[in-house]
Amino acid sequence: MNRSLIVLLILNVIVSTLVVVSSHHWFTLWVGLEMNTLSILPILSYQFSPRGVESTVKYFLVQSVSAAMILNAVLVNAWFHSSWSIGCPLGLMASLVLSIAVGLKLGLFPCHYWFPDVVQGVGFIQGLVLSTWQKVAPFVVLIYIINELNSSLLVIAGALSVFVGGWGGLNQTQVRKILAFSSIAHIGWICSVVCFSSEVSLVMFVIYVFINSMVFLISNELSLVTLSSISRLIFYNSIGGFFLILGALSLGGLPPLTGFLIKFLALECLIQNGSLLNSCLLVIGSLISLFFYLRIAFNSSLVFFPQHSLVMFSWRSVGSNELSFHLYGGFLSFLVAFSVFGLVFSPLIISLFNI
């Protein structure tokens, strides 16, 4: 694919998301979502492998269905209220359909089945875009309509997403699938909190994007496709293995790493609003997720992943030998520093959103 065409598509993805964020009209919001979907499809199938094309088609079908649900729900609501404004009250059926549509785009339970398979079929960079940037637009739509939705259903869906994300990642050996289930669990945390405080959920989303980007970029730089390749990482790049441990434990919410701030803010918000049962469910679900985070950290530094003796020394041909020290490496170093020392700057992060 021509490089100028790739740049144009990336700019279109960014602009379409900004259109959604700045929209006050349902039709322009829907147009922004459709532009975003059509622009990301060639990027997902950039390598043009059969598996990549299959994942791109699956992503297109899911996004098309969710966009059609949004448009139909808004049309029915405009018919009853004679208004296309986003601030217009939503009927019961419209709010339910919009909740399902946004859940499809976010990968929230029970609409999460497509997400791990799509992320596994594309590259690490494309998977990073799907689990971070592509969730910005639907997350903004969720904040727009949060006052019209049934908060109890959204909180229950968020708690179940944490359980599904933790349970689904237990038996996985593919790094991208593990990170996909991790994304489902974190979106469950964010959606459980957004009903009570959109500012806290926004801070959680921003922190998650930074930490998740660090893990995806390190995995892409060192070609960490499976857990067996992670187990050989310590032999050819000990620094990369150490950074991966920090990223995985930060995603798991281990103090004093930055990922702990997400869990702390969420629990504080839920307890202040009297949602004690949901807090307990989220903590139990996070303990399940912590198992495969610890497995990544354990395999990357202490033991070999179970494998045949004939392939014990294939680590010599896996990945690059060192992290690149250029602009990309500088950005990666910033993400590592943020994941480790983010709690030091947490008062500044919280004050920016006036929590």
Short mmCIF file of N, CA, C and O in Angstrom, two decimals, residues 47 49 51-52 55 114-124 126-127 130 172-181 216 224-226:
data_model
loop_
_atom_site.label_atom_id
_atom_site.label_comp_id
_atom_site.label_asym_id
_atom_site.label_seq_id
_atom_site.Cartn_x
_atom_site.Cartn_y
_atom_site.Cartn_z
N GLN A 47 -1.29 -6.12 5.94
CA GLN A 47 -0.41 -7.22 5.55
C GLN A 47 -1.06 -8.15 4.53
O GLN A 47 -0.38 -8.95 3.89
N SER A 49 -2.91 -10.87 4.68
CA SER A 49 -2.87 -12.30 4.88
C SER A 49 -4.30 -12.82 5.01
O SER A 49 -5.21 -12.06 5.34
N ARG A 51 -5.66 -14.60 7.29
CA ARG A 51 -6.16 -14.41 8.67
C ARG A 51 -6.48 -12.94 8.92
O ARG A 51 -7.46 -12.61 9.58
N GLY A 52 -5.66 -12.04 8.39
CA GLY A 52 -5.91 -10.62 8.57
C GLY A 52 -7.17 -10.17 7.84
O GLY A 52 -7.95 -9.35 8.37
N SER A 55 -10.20 -11.33 9.84
CA SER A 55 -10.46 -10.47 11.01
C SER A 55 -11.02 -9.13 10.59
O SER A 55 -11.90 -8.57 11.27
N TRP A 114 -16.50 -11.07 19.51
CA TRP A 114 -15.73 -10.79 18.30
C TRP A 114 -14.34 -10.24 18.60
O TRP A 114 -13.41 -10.42 17.80
N PHE A 115 -14.17 -9.60 19.74
CA PHE A 115 -12.96 -8.82 19.98
C PHE A 115 -11.68 -9.65 20.07
O PHE A 115 -10.68 -9.33 19.38
N PRO A 116 -11.61 -10.73 20.88
CA PRO A 116 -10.35 -11.49 20.94
C PRO A 116 -9.95 -12.09 19.60
O PRO A 116 -8.76 -12.11 19.25
N ASP A 117 -10.93 -12.57 18.83
CA ASP A 117 -10.61 -13.20 17.55
C ASP A 117 -10.08 -12.18 16.55
O ASP A 117 -9.15 -12.47 15.78
N VAL A 118 -10.65 -10.98 16.55
CA VAL A 118 -10.20 -9.94 15.63
C VAL A 118 -8.79 -9.47 15.99
O VAL A 118 -7.92 -9.31 15.13
N VAL A 119 -8.53 -9.24 17.27
CA VAL A 119 -7.21 -8.79 17.71
C VAL A 119 -6.15 -9.85 17.42
O VAL A 119 -5.02 -9.53 17.02
N GLN A 120 -6.50 -11.12 17.58
CA GLN A 120 -5.54 -12.19 17.31
C GLN A 120 -5.20 -12.27 15.82
O GLN A 120 -4.07 -12.63 15.46
N GLY A 121 -6.12 -11.92 14.95
CA GLY A 121 -5.89 -12.05 13.52
C GLY A 121 -5.11 -10.92 12.88
O GLY A 121 -4.70 -11.04 11.72
N VAL A 122 -4.92 -9.81 13.57
CA VAL A 122 -4.19 -8.68 13.00
C VAL A 122 -2.85 -8.54 13.72
O VAL A 122 -2.55 -9.27 14.67
N GLY A 123 -2.03 -7.57 13.29
CA GLY A 123 -0.74 -7.35 13.91
C GLY A 123 -0.85 -6.64 15.25
O GLY A 123 -1.93 -6.21 15.68
N PHE A 124 0.30 -6.49 15.90
CA PHE A 124 0.31 -5.85 17.22
C PHE A 124 -0.10 -4.38 17.13
O PHE A 124 -0.83 -3.89 17.99
N GLN A 126 -2.01 -2.91 14.84
CA GLN A 126 -3.44 -2.86 14.58
C GLN A 126 -4.25 -3.24 15.82
O GLN A 126 -5.29 -2.65 16.11
N GLY A 127 -3.76 -4.25 16.55
CA GLY A 127 -4.43 -4.63 17.79
C GLY A 127 -4.40 -3.53 18.83
O GLY A 127 -5.37 -3.32 19.57
N LEU A 130 -7.06 -1.05 17.84
CA LEU A 130 -8.40 -1.55 18.14
C LEU A 130 -8.72 -1.46 19.63
O LEU A 130 -9.86 -1.18 20.01
N GLN A 172 -5.10 -19.11 27.66
CA GLN A 172 -4.56 -18.62 26.40
C GLN A 172 -3.04 -18.66 26.42
O GLN A 172 -2.41 -18.41 27.45
N THR A 173 -2.46 -18.97 25.26
CA THR A 173 -1.01 -18.92 25.10
C THR A 173 -0.59 -17.87 24.09
O THR A 173 0.61 -17.59 23.97
N GLN A 174 -1.53 -17.28 23.36
CA GLN A 174 -1.24 -16.23 22.39
C GLN A 174 -1.28 -14.87 23.09
O GLN A 174 -2.26 -14.55 23.76
N VAL A 175 -0.21 -14.09 22.95
CA VAL A 175 -0.09 -12.83 23.67
C VAL A 175 -1.19 -11.86 23.26
O VAL A 175 -1.79 -11.19 24.11
N ARG A 176 -1.51 -11.78 21.97
CA ARG A 176 -2.54 -10.84 21.52
C ARG A 176 -3.91 -11.19 22.08
O ARG A 176 -4.69 -10.31 22.42
N LYS A 177 -4.20 -12.49 22.19
CA LYS A 177 -5.49 -12.88 22.75
C LYS A 177 -5.55 -12.57 24.25
O LYS A 177 -6.59 -12.16 24.77
N ILE A 178 -4.44 -12.76 24.94
CA ILE A 178 -4.39 -12.42 26.36
C ILE A 178 -4.64 -10.92 26.55
O ILE A 178 -5.41 -10.51 27.42
N LEU A 179 -4.00 -10.09 25.72
CA LEU A 179 -4.19 -8.64 25.82
C LEU A 179 -5.61 -8.25 25.43
O LEU A 179 -6.15 -7.27 25.94
N ALA A 180 -6.24 -9.00 24.51
CA ALA A 180 -7.63 -8.72 24.14
C ALA A 180 -8.57 -8.98 25.31
O ALA A 180 -9.45 -8.17 25.61
N PHE A 181 -8.40 -10.10 26.00
CA PHE A 181 -9.22 -10.38 27.17
C PHE A 181 -8.93 -9.39 28.29
O PHE A 181 -9.82 -9.03 29.07
N PHE A 216 1.77 -3.47 24.30
CA PHE A 216 1.63 -3.80 22.88
C PHE A 216 2.90 -3.45 22.11
O PHE A 216 3.36 -4.22 21.25
N LEU A 224 6.90 -10.84 20.34
CA LEU A 224 6.44 -11.76 21.38
C LEU A 224 5.04 -12.24 21.02
O LEU A 224 4.04 -11.68 21.46
N VAL A 225 4.99 -13.29 20.21
CA VAL A 225 3.71 -13.77 19.71
C VAL A 225 3.03 -14.71 20.70
O VAL A 225 1.83 -14.64 20.91
N THR A 226 3.81 -15.59 21.32
CA THR A 226 3.26 -16.57 22.26
C THR A 226 4.00 -16.49 23.59
O THR A 226 5.04 -15.84 23.72
#
